[in-house]
mmCIF file of C-alpha atoms in Angstrom:
data_model
loop_
_atom_site.group_PDB
_atom_site.id
_atom_site.type_symbol
_atom_site.label_atom_id
_atom_site.label_comp_id
_atom_site.label_asym_id
_atom_site.label_seq_id
_atom_site.Cartn_x
_atom_site.Cartn_y
_atom_site.Cartn_z
ATOM 1 C CA LYS R 1 53.191 -77.255 -143.349
ATOM 2 C CA ALA R 2 50.908 -74.589 -141.918
ATOM 3 C CA GLY R 3 52.543 -71.378 -140.786
ATOM 4 C CA VAL R 4 52.303 -69.546 -137.505
ATOM 5 C CA THR R 5 48.768 -68.450 -136.724
ATOM 6 C CA GLN R 6 47.656 -65.716 -134.371
ATOM 7 C CA THR R 7 44.228 -64.859 -133.089
ATOM 8 C CA PRO R 8 42.549 -62.497 -133.072
ATOM 9 C CA ARG R 9 43.969 -60.451 -135.933
ATOM 10 C CA TYR R 10 42.473 -57.191 -134.717
ATOM 11 C CA LEU R 11 41.357 -56.081 -131.286
ATOM 12 C CA ILE R 12 40.007 -52.864 -129.832
ATOM 13 C CA LYS R 13 40.043 -52.380 -126.067
ATOM 14 C CA THR R 14 39.720 -49.495 -123.636
ATOM 15 C CA ARG R 15 42.180 -48.370 -121.010
ATOM 16 C CA GLY R 16 42.173 -50.504 -117.885
ATOM 17 C CA GLN R 17 40.904 -53.623 -119.611
ATOM 18 C CA GLN R 18 42.934 -56.752 -120.097
ATOM 19 C CA VAL R 19 43.553 -58.756 -123.241
ATOM 20 C CA THR R 20 44.711 -62.258 -124.167
ATOM 21 C CA LEU R 21 46.357 -63.015 -127.494
ATOM 22 C CA SER R 22 46.936 -66.479 -128.871
ATOM 23 C CA CYS R 23 49.669 -67.979 -131.031
ATOM 24 C CA SER R 24 49.894 -71.422 -132.601
ATOM 25 C CA PRO R 25 53.421 -72.237 -133.783
ATOM 26 C CA ILE R 26 54.478 -74.257 -136.780
ATOM 27 C CA SER R 27 54.014 -77.952 -136.110
ATOM 28 C CA GLY R 28 57.133 -79.350 -134.431
ATOM 29 C CA HIS R 29 58.368 -75.983 -133.228
ATOM 30 C CA ARG R 30 58.804 -75.769 -129.468
ATOM 31 C CA SER R 31 60.002 -72.185 -129.085
ATOM 32 C CA VAL R 32 57.587 -69.271 -129.204
ATOM 33 C CA SER R 33 58.691 -65.663 -128.875
ATOM 34 C CA TRP R 34 56.521 -62.571 -128.577
ATOM 35 C CA TYR R 35 57.344 -59.112 -129.888
ATOM 36 C CA GLN R 36 55.729 -55.703 -129.762
ATOM 37 C CA GLN R 37 56.077 -53.559 -132.860
ATOM 38 C CA THR R 38 55.343 -49.839 -132.898
ATOM 39 C CA PRO R 39 56.335 -47.165 -135.431
ATOM 40 C CA GLY R 40 58.475 -45.362 -132.885
ATOM 41 C CA GLN R 41 60.206 -48.266 -131.132
ATOM 42 C CA GLY R 42 60.413 -50.876 -133.851
ATOM 43 C CA LEU R 43 60.341 -54.562 -132.952
ATOM 44 C CA GLN R 44 60.882 -55.158 -129.256
ATOM 45 C CA PHE R 45 61.291 -58.541 -127.593
ATOM 46 C CA LEU R 46 58.740 -59.407 -124.901
ATOM 47 C CA PHE R 47 59.523 -62.986 -123.915
ATOM 48 C CA GLU R 48 60.305 -66.448 -125.187
ATOM 49 C CA TYR R 49 58.806 -69.759 -124.138
ATOM 50 C CA PHE R 50 60.285 -73.181 -124.678
ATOM 51 C CA SER R 51 58.722 -76.416 -123.446
ATOM 52 C CA GLU R 52 56.196 -74.537 -121.311
ATOM 53 C CA THR R 53 58.904 -72.510 -119.534
ATOM 54 C CA GLN R 54 59.732 -68.849 -119.940
ATOM 55 C CA ARG R 55 63.329 -68.923 -121.052
ATOM 56 C CA ASN R 56 63.984 -65.257 -121.795
ATOM 57 C CA LYS R 57 62.298 -62.005 -120.954
ATOM 58 C CA GLY R 58 62.594 -58.532 -122.393
ATOM 59 C CA ASN R 59 62.349 -55.234 -120.616
ATOM 60 C CA PHE R 60 58.583 -54.878 -120.245
ATOM 61 C CA PRO R 61 56.501 -54.265 -117.102
ATOM 62 C CA GLY R 62 54.851 -57.098 -115.235
ATOM 63 C CA ARG R 63 51.506 -56.246 -116.845
ATOM 64 C CA PHE R 64 52.783 -58.278 -119.778
ATOM 65 C CA SER R 65 52.762 -61.999 -119.146
ATOM 66 C CA GLY R 66 52.545 -65.184 -121.099
ATOM 67 C CA ARG R 67 52.392 -68.915 -120.954
ATOM 68 C CA GLN R 68 52.907 -71.908 -123.156
ATOM 69 C CA PHE R 69 50.893 -75.093 -123.238
ATOM 70 C CA SER R 70 52.047 -78.665 -123.707
ATOM 71 C CA ASN R 71 51.140 -78.505 -127.407
ATOM 72 C CA SER R 72 53.484 -75.464 -127.754
ATOM 73 C CA ARG R 73 50.614 -73.041 -128.302
ATOM 74 C CA SER R 74 51.217 -69.829 -126.440
ATOM 75 C CA GLU R 75 49.150 -67.016 -125.014
ATOM 76 C CA MET R 76 50.131 -63.515 -124.085
ATOM 77 C CA ASN R 77 48.208 -61.438 -121.585
ATOM 78 C CA VAL R 78 48.302 -57.704 -121.011
ATOM 79 C CA SER R 79 46.507 -56.412 -117.934
ATOM 80 C CA THR R 80 45.431 -52.859 -117.104
ATOM 81 C CA LEU R 81 45.836 -51.689 -120.674
ATOM 82 C CA GLU R 82 47.361 -48.296 -121.367
ATOM 83 C CA LEU R 83 47.121 -46.166 -124.499
ATOM 84 C CA GLY R 84 50.792 -46.864 -125.180
ATOM 85 C CA ASP R 85 50.086 -50.572 -125.477
ATOM 86 C CA SER R 86 48.535 -49.972 -128.886
ATOM 87 C CA ALA R 87 50.792 -51.908 -131.230
ATOM 88 C CA LEU R 88 51.195 -54.879 -133.494
ATOM 89 C CA TYR R 89 51.953 -57.958 -131.417
ATOM 90 C CA LEU R 90 53.912 -60.560 -133.312
ATOM 91 C CA CYS R 91 54.613 -64.097 -132.338
ATOM 92 C CA ALA R 92 57.453 -66.100 -133.859
ATOM 93 C CA SER R 93 58.136 -69.797 -133.644
ATOM 94 C CA ALA R 94 61.386 -71.703 -134.005
ATOM 95 C CA THR R 95 62.436 -75.304 -133.743
ATOM 96 C CA ALA R 96 64.283 -74.853 -130.477
ATOM 97 C CA GLY R 97 65.000 -71.152 -130.228
ATOM 98 C CA GLY R 98 68.473 -69.743 -129.831
ATOM 99 C CA VAL R 99 69.968 -69.208 -133.260
ATOM 100 C CA ASP R 100 67.211 -71.125 -135.015
ATOM 101 C CA THR R 101 65.434 -69.070 -137.648
ATOM 102 C CA GLN R 102 62.255 -67.509 -136.342
ATOM 103 C CA TYR R 103 59.090 -67.625 -138.413
ATOM 104 C CA PHE R 104 56.584 -64.908 -137.714
ATOM 105 C CA GLY R 105 52.821 -65.004 -137.575
ATOM 106 C CA PRO R 106 50.655 -62.277 -139.139
ATOM 107 C CA GLY R 107 50.320 -60.453 -135.828
ATOM 108 C CA THR R 108 47.497 -59.090 -133.729
ATOM 109 C CA ARG R 109 46.795 -55.389 -134.141
ATOM 110 C CA LEU R 110 45.757 -54.073 -130.702
ATOM 111 C CA THR R 111 44.209 -50.641 -130.390
ATOM 112 C CA VAL R 112 43.655 -49.203 -126.924
ATOM 113 C CA LEU R 113 41.164 -46.336 -126.712
ATOM 114 C CA GLY X 1 73.932 -52.347 -123.733
ATOM 115 C CA GLN X 2 72.263 -53.589 -126.864
ATOM 116 C CA ASN X 3 72.380 -51.331 -129.892
ATOM 117 C CA ILE X 4 71.732 -51.988 -133.550
ATOM 118 C CA ASP X 5 71.837 -49.192 -136.111
ATOM 119 C CA GLN X 6 70.466 -49.072 -139.618
ATOM 120 C CA PRO X 7 69.656 -46.189 -141.948
ATOM 121 C CA THR X 8 66.033 -45.159 -141.562
ATOM 122 C CA GLU X 9 65.166 -44.843 -145.234
ATOM 123 C CA MET X 10 66.723 -45.545 -148.610
ATOM 124 C CA THR X 11 65.554 -45.014 -152.156
ATOM 125 C CA ALA X 12 66.750 -46.812 -155.269
ATOM 126 C CA THR X 13 65.706 -47.316 -158.861
ATOM 127 C CA GLU X 14 64.247 -50.477 -160.365
ATOM 128 C CA GLY X 15 67.029 -52.662 -161.792
ATOM 129 C CA ALA X 16 69.722 -51.081 -159.621
ATOM 130 C CA ILE X 17 71.757 -52.490 -156.724
ATOM 131 C CA VAL X 18 71.310 -51.281 -153.146
ATOM 132 C CA GLN X 19 73.313 -52.003 -149.994
ATOM 133 C CA ILE X 20 71.658 -51.718 -146.581
ATOM 134 C CA ASN X 21 74.123 -51.457 -143.709
ATOM 135 C CA CYS X 22 73.742 -52.635 -140.138
ATOM 136 C CA THR X 23 76.104 -52.034 -137.226
ATOM 137 C CA TYR X 24 75.646 -53.702 -133.885
ATOM 138 C CA GLN X 25 76.890 -53.714 -130.328
ATOM 139 C CA THR X 26 75.347 -56.542 -128.337
ATOM 140 C CA SER X 27 76.147 -58.611 -125.273
ATOM 141 C CA GLY X 28 77.537 -61.518 -127.215
ATOM 142 C CA PHE X 29 76.935 -62.745 -130.706
ATOM 143 C CA ASN X 30 75.386 -65.979 -131.909
ATOM 144 C CA GLY X 31 74.411 -64.912 -135.386
ATOM 145 C CA LEU X 32 72.914 -62.135 -137.475
ATOM 146 C CA PHE X 33 69.652 -62.317 -139.365
ATOM 147 C CA TRP X 34 68.014 -60.208 -142.033
ATOM 148 C CA TYR X 35 64.245 -60.052 -142.357
ATOM 149 C CA GLN X 36 62.011 -58.387 -144.933
ATOM 150 C CA GLN X 37 58.738 -56.828 -143.850
ATOM 151 C CA HIS X 38 56.179 -55.464 -146.285
ATOM 152 C CA ALA X 39 53.799 -52.856 -144.945
ATOM 153 C CA GLY X 40 51.060 -54.466 -142.898
ATOM 154 C CA GLU X 41 52.642 -57.894 -143.021
ATOM 155 C CA ALA X 42 54.824 -60.038 -140.756
ATOM 156 C CA PRO X 43 58.608 -60.153 -141.147
ATOM 157 C CA THR X 44 59.903 -62.964 -143.348
ATOM 158 C CA PHE X 45 63.354 -64.517 -143.074
ATOM 159 C CA LEU X 46 65.929 -63.567 -145.706
ATOM 160 C CA SER X 47 69.362 -64.636 -144.504
ATOM 161 C CA TYR X 48 71.548 -65.764 -141.621
ATOM 162 C CA ASN X 49 75.266 -65.122 -141.050
ATOM 163 C CA VAL X 50 77.330 -66.510 -138.214
ATOM 164 C CA LEU X 51 80.798 -66.574 -139.824
ATOM 165 C CA ASP X 52 82.584 -63.685 -141.519
ATOM 166 C CA GLY X 53 82.031 -63.369 -145.212
ATOM 167 C CA LEU X 54 79.372 -63.235 -147.855
ATOM 168 C CA GLU X 55 76.304 -65.451 -148.083
ATOM 169 C CA GLU X 56 74.575 -65.341 -151.461
ATOM 170 C CA LYS X 57 70.998 -66.351 -152.092
ATOM 171 C CA GLY X 58 69.692 -65.400 -155.509
ATOM 172 C CA ARG X 59 69.321 -61.640 -155.840
ATOM 173 C CA PHE X 60 70.041 -61.168 -152.134
ATOM 174 C CA SER X 61 73.438 -61.407 -150.439
ATOM 175 C CA SER X 62 74.418 -60.734 -146.849
ATOM 176 C CA PHE X 63 77.870 -59.939 -145.503
ATOM 177 C CA LEU X 64 79.205 -60.124 -141.963
ATOM 178 C CA SER X 65 82.315 -58.818 -140.228
ATOM 179 C CA ARG X 66 82.231 -59.851 -136.575
ATOM 180 C CA SER X 67 85.361 -57.900 -135.654
ATOM 181 C CA LYS X 68 83.752 -54.699 -136.932
ATOM 182 C CA GLY X 69 80.248 -55.440 -135.671
ATOM 183 C CA TYR X 70 79.034 -54.823 -139.189
ATOM 184 C CA SER X 71 76.767 -56.434 -141.735
ATOM 185 C CA TYR X 72 75.142 -55.451 -144.969
ATOM 186 C CA LEU X 73 72.346 -56.766 -147.124
ATOM 187 C CA LEU X 74 72.886 -56.410 -150.855
ATOM 188 C CA LEU X 75 69.895 -56.457 -153.175
ATOM 189 C CA LYS X 76 70.585 -56.784 -156.896
ATOM 190 C CA GLU X 77 68.326 -56.207 -159.907
ATOM 191 C CA LEU X 78 65.843 -54.363 -157.761
ATOM 192 C CA GLN X 79 62.174 -54.942 -158.409
ATOM 193 C CA MET X 80 59.185 -52.893 -157.320
ATOM 194 C CA LYS X 81 58.151 -55.706 -154.984
ATOM 195 C CA ASP X 82 61.397 -55.208 -153.044
ATOM 196 C CA SER X 83 59.905 -52.019 -151.575
ATOM 197 C CA ALA X 84 59.691 -52.985 -147.902
ATOM 198 C CA SER X 85 61.381 -52.557 -144.548
ATOM 199 C CA TYR X 86 64.538 -54.590 -143.953
ATOM 200 C CA LEU X 87 65.272 -55.587 -140.382
ATOM 201 C CA CYS X 88 68.673 -56.573 -139.050
ATOM 202 C CA ALA X 89 68.583 -58.785 -135.930
ATOM 203 C CA VAL X 90 71.297 -60.245 -133.727
ATOM 204 C CA SER X 91 71.032 -63.319 -131.542
ATOM 205 C CA ASP X 92 73.013 -62.539 -128.415
ATOM 206 C CA TYR X 93 74.530 -64.806 -125.748
ATOM 207 C CA GLY X 94 71.187 -64.871 -123.929
ATOM 208 C CA GLN X 95 69.749 -66.267 -127.130
ATOM 209 C CA ASN X 96 67.531 -63.225 -127.378
ATOM 210 C CA PHE X 97 66.816 -61.650 -130.720
ATOM 211 C CA VAL X 98 67.649 -57.957 -130.748
ATOM 212 C CA PHE X 99 66.170 -56.166 -133.742
ATOM 213 C CA GLY X 100 67.368 -52.994 -135.367
ATOM 214 C CA PRO X 101 64.917 -50.182 -136.170
ATOM 215 C CA GLY X 102 64.606 -51.313 -139.784
ATOM 216 C CA THR X 103 65.405 -49.622 -143.080
ATOM 217 C CA ARG X 104 62.485 -48.615 -145.266
ATOM 218 C CA LEU X 105 63.469 -49.156 -148.899
ATOM 219 C CA SER X 106 61.512 -47.510 -151.684
ATOM 220 C CA VAL X 107 62.103 -48.776 -155.211
ATOM 221 C CA LEU X 108 61.167 -46.248 -157.869
ATOM 222 C CA PRO X 109 60.382 -47.030 -161.518
#
Protein backbone atom coordinates (compact mmCIF):
# COMPACT_ATOMS: atom_id res chain seq x y z
CA LYS A 1 0.00 0.00 0.00
CA ALA A 2 1.47 3.36 -0.96
CA GLY A 3 2.19 5.77 1.86
CA VAL A 4 1.16 9.36 2.32
CA THR A 5 2.49 11.60 -0.43
CA GLN A 6 2.97 15.35 -0.33
CA THR A 7 3.76 17.76 -3.10
CA PRO A 8 5.82 19.75 -3.60
CA ARG A 9 8.64 18.60 -1.34
CA TYR A 10 10.37 21.97 -1.32
CA LEU A 11 9.07 25.45 -1.97
CA ILE A 12 10.56 28.92 -1.85
CA LYS A 13 8.24 31.93 -1.74
CA THR A 14 8.50 35.60 -0.88
CA ARG A 15 6.58 37.53 1.73
CA GLY A 16 3.05 38.41 0.70
CA GLN A 17 2.68 35.53 -1.73
CA GLN A 18 0.34 32.63 -1.23
CA VAL A 19 1.04 28.92 -1.43
CA THR A 20 -0.93 25.70 -1.86
CA LEU A 21 0.35 22.37 -0.58
CA SER A 22 -1.10 19.01 -1.51
CA CYS A 23 -1.47 15.74 0.39
CA SER A 24 -2.65 12.36 -0.84
CA PRO A 25 -3.52 10.01 2.03
CA ILE A 26 -3.08 6.28 2.22
CA SER A 27 -5.75 4.53 0.19
CA GLY A 28 -8.84 3.98 2.34
CA HIS A 29 -7.94 6.65 4.86
CA ARG A 30 -10.56 9.37 5.21
CA SER A 31 -8.93 11.60 7.82
CA VAL A 32 -6.19 14.04 6.91
CA SER A 33 -4.48 16.27 9.45
CA TRP A 34 -1.99 19.06 8.81
CA TYR A 35 0.85 20.10 11.09
CA GLN A 36 3.48 22.81 11.10
CA GLN A 37 6.88 21.86 12.44
CA THR A 38 9.53 24.40 13.39
CA PRO A 39 12.66 24.02 15.52
CA GLY A 40 11.33 26.40 18.14
CA GLN A 41 7.69 25.33 18.39
CA GLY A 42 7.84 21.65 17.54
CA LEU A 43 4.89 19.97 15.86
CA GLN A 44 1.76 22.09 15.96
CA PHE A 45 -1.69 21.02 14.81
CA LEU A 46 -3.26 23.11 12.05
CA PHE A 47 -6.49 21.32 11.18
CA GLU A 48 -8.08 17.98 10.43
CA TYR A 49 -10.42 17.03 7.62
CA PHE A 50 -12.72 14.05 7.50
CA SER A 51 -15.12 13.31 4.65
CA GLU A 52 -14.57 16.74 3.11
CA THR A 53 -15.41 18.56 6.36
CA GLN A 54 -13.07 20.37 8.70
CA ARG A 55 -13.53 18.53 11.95
CA ASN A 56 -10.90 20.16 14.14
CA LYS A 57 -8.84 23.30 14.00
CA GLY A 58 -5.73 24.40 15.81
CA ASN A 59 -4.77 27.85 16.95
CA PHE A 60 -3.55 29.39 13.69
CA PRO A 61 -4.65 32.61 11.97
CA GLY A 62 -7.21 32.60 9.19
CA ARG A 63 -4.44 32.91 6.60
CA PHE A 64 -4.12 29.16 6.98
CA SER A 65 -6.93 27.24 5.34
CA GLY A 66 -7.53 23.87 3.84
CA ARG A 67 -9.97 21.63 2.09
CA GLN A 68 -10.52 18.00 1.34
CA PHE A 69 -11.83 16.47 -1.85
CA SER A 70 -14.16 13.53 -2.33
CA ASN A 71 -11.19 11.23 -2.95
CA SER A 72 -9.79 12.27 0.49
CA ARG A 73 -6.91 14.21 -1.04
CA SER A 74 -6.35 17.43 0.83
CA GLU A 75 -4.86 20.83 0.12
CA MET A 76 -3.59 23.46 2.48
CA ASN A 77 -3.37 27.11 1.56
CA VAL A 78 -1.41 29.88 3.23
CA SER A 79 -2.13 33.41 2.06
CA THR A 80 -0.08 36.57 2.59
CA LEU A 81 3.01 34.64 3.59
CA GLU A 82 5.15 35.88 6.45
CA LEU A 83 8.77 35.06 7.26
CA GLY A 84 7.58 33.11 10.29
CA ASP A 85 5.65 30.72 8.07
CA SER A 86 8.91 29.09 7.05
CA ALA A 87 8.56 25.54 8.33
CA LEU A 88 8.10 21.91 7.50
CA TYR A 89 4.44 21.23 6.78
CA LEU A 90 3.45 17.66 7.49
CA CYS A 91 0.28 15.91 6.56
CA ALA A 92 -0.89 12.76 8.32
CA SER A 93 -3.62 10.36 7.33
CA ALA A 94 -5.67 7.99 9.45
CA THR A 95 -8.50 5.59 8.84
CA ALA A 96 -11.09 7.71 10.59
CA GLY A 97 -9.14 10.05 12.82
CA GLY A 98 -9.67 10.28 16.54
CA VAL A 99 -7.44 7.74 18.24
CA ASP A 100 -6.53 6.02 14.99
CA THR A 101 -2.80 5.93 14.37
CA GLN A 102 -1.66 8.74 12.13
CA TYR A 103 0.76 8.06 9.30
CA PHE A 104 2.84 10.99 8.18
CA GLY A 105 3.93 12.07 4.74
CA PRO A 106 7.48 13.28 4.02
CA GLY A 107 6.45 16.92 4.39
CA THR A 108 6.80 20.08 2.35
CA ARG A 109 9.68 22.34 3.33
CA LEU A 110 8.48 25.93 2.84
CA THR A 111 10.97 28.78 2.91
CA VAL A 112 9.66 32.34 2.91
CA LEU A 113 12.17 35.01 1.89
CA GLY B 1 -4.61 24.24 28.75
CA GLN B 2 -2.68 21.66 26.82
CA ASN B 3 0.83 20.90 28.00
CA ILE B 4 3.16 18.03 27.26
CA ASP B 5 6.69 17.94 28.65
CA GLN B 6 9.66 15.88 27.59
CA PRO B 7 13.39 16.27 28.18
CA THR B 8 14.98 18.20 25.35
CA GLU B 9 18.02 16.01 24.83
CA MET B 10 19.40 12.70 26.05
CA THR B 11 22.59 10.82 25.35
CA ALA B 12 23.21 7.10 25.76
CA THR B 13 25.73 4.49 24.73
CA GLU B 14 25.24 1.79 22.11
CA GLY B 15 23.91 -1.40 23.72
CA ALA B 16 22.52 0.43 26.76
CA ILE B 17 18.93 1.05 27.88
CA VAL B 18 17.37 4.51 27.87
CA GLN B 19 14.05 5.76 29.26
CA ILE B 20 12.41 8.86 27.77
CA ASN B 21 9.76 10.40 30.00
CA CYS B 22 6.66 12.33 29.03
CA THR B 23 4.24 14.15 31.31
CA TYR B 24 1.00 15.61 30.06
CA GLN B 25 -1.89 17.81 31.06
CA THR B 26 -4.56 17.87 28.38
CA SER B 27 -8.28 18.53 28.10
CA GLY B 28 -9.25 14.89 28.17
CA PHE B 29 -7.40 11.77 27.22
CA ASN B 30 -8.12 9.27 24.47
CA GLY B 31 -4.70 7.72 24.17
CA LEU B 32 -0.98 8.41 24.09
CA PHE B 33 1.30 7.84 21.14
CA TRP B 34 5.04 7.72 20.67
CA TYR B 35 6.62 8.63 17.35
CA GLN B 36 10.21 8.46 16.14
CA GLN B 37 11.54 11.14 13.82
CA HIS B 38 14.96 10.96 12.19
CA ALA B 39 16.48 14.25 11.12
CA GLY B 40 14.94 15.45 7.88
CA GLU B 41 12.31 12.74 7.84
CA ALA B 42 8.65 12.40 8.80
CA PRO B 43 7.59 10.99 12.18
CA THR B 44 6.89 7.26 12.21
CA PHE B 45 4.56 5.51 14.64
CA LEU B 46 6.14 3.51 17.47
CA SER B 47 3.49 2.74 20.06
CA TYR B 48 0.04 3.49 21.44
CA ASN B 49 -1.18 3.28 25.05
CA VAL B 50 -4.72 3.86 26.22
CA LEU B 51 -4.80 1.70 29.37
CA ASP B 52 -2.37 1.84 32.29
CA GLY B 53 0.58 -0.46 32.06
CA LEU B 54 3.38 -1.54 29.81
CA GLU B 55 3.15 -2.27 26.09
CA GLU B 56 6.14 -4.15 24.70
CA LYS B 57 7.12 -4.26 21.06
CA GLY B 58 10.53 -5.74 20.42
CA ARG B 59 13.29 -3.48 21.71
CA PHE B 60 10.77 -0.72 22.44
CA SER B 61 8.32 -0.59 25.34
CA SER B 62 5.93 2.15 26.38
CA PHE B 63 4.35 2.67 29.79
CA LEU B 64 1.33 4.72 30.79
CA SER B 65 -0.07 5.94 34.10
CA ARG B 66 -3.24 7.93 33.45
CA SER B 67 -3.67 8.97 37.08
CA LYS B 68 -0.21 10.54 37.05
CA GLY B 69 -0.39 11.94 33.53
CA TYR B 70 2.85 10.15 32.82
CA SER B 71 4.34 7.92 30.17
CA TYR B 72 7.75 6.67 29.25
CA LEU B 73 9.34 5.06 26.23
CA LEU B 74 11.98 2.45 27.01
CA LEU B 75 14.55 1.58 24.37
CA LYS B 76 16.70 -1.49 24.98
CA GLU B 77 19.91 -2.66 23.30
CA LEU B 78 20.42 0.74 21.78
CA GLN B 79 21.72 0.93 18.25
CA MET B 80 23.26 3.84 16.39
CA LYS B 81 20.19 4.01 14.17
CA ASP B 82 18.08 4.83 17.24
CA SER B 83 19.59 8.33 17.22
CA ALA B 84 16.49 10.41 16.48
CA SER B 85 13.88 12.63 18.07
CA TYR B 86 11.12 10.88 20.02
CA LEU B 87 7.76 12.61 20.13
CA CYS B 88 5.07 12.00 22.72
CA ALA B 89 1.52 12.85 21.58
CA VAL B 90 -1.84 12.75 23.32
CA SER B 91 -5.23 12.44 21.68
CA ASP B 92 -7.56 14.63 23.69
CA TYR B 93 -11.36 14.68 23.99
CA GLY B 94 -11.56 16.87 20.88
CA GLN B 95 -9.75 14.08 19.10
CA ASN B 96 -6.90 16.46 18.42
CA PHE B 97 -3.34 15.26 18.57
CA VAL B 98 -1.24 17.36 20.91
CA PHE B 99 2.48 16.76 20.45
CA GLY B 100 5.23 17.29 22.96
CA PRO B 101 8.40 19.18 21.99
CA GLY B 102 10.29 15.95 21.35
CA THR B 103 13.39 14.44 22.91
CA ARG B 104 16.53 14.32 20.79
CA LEU B 105 18.38 11.09 21.57
CA SER B 106 22.01 10.68 20.61
CA VAL B 107 23.46 7.18 20.72
CA LEU B 108 27.23 7.14 21.06
CA PRO B 109 29.52 4.23 20.15
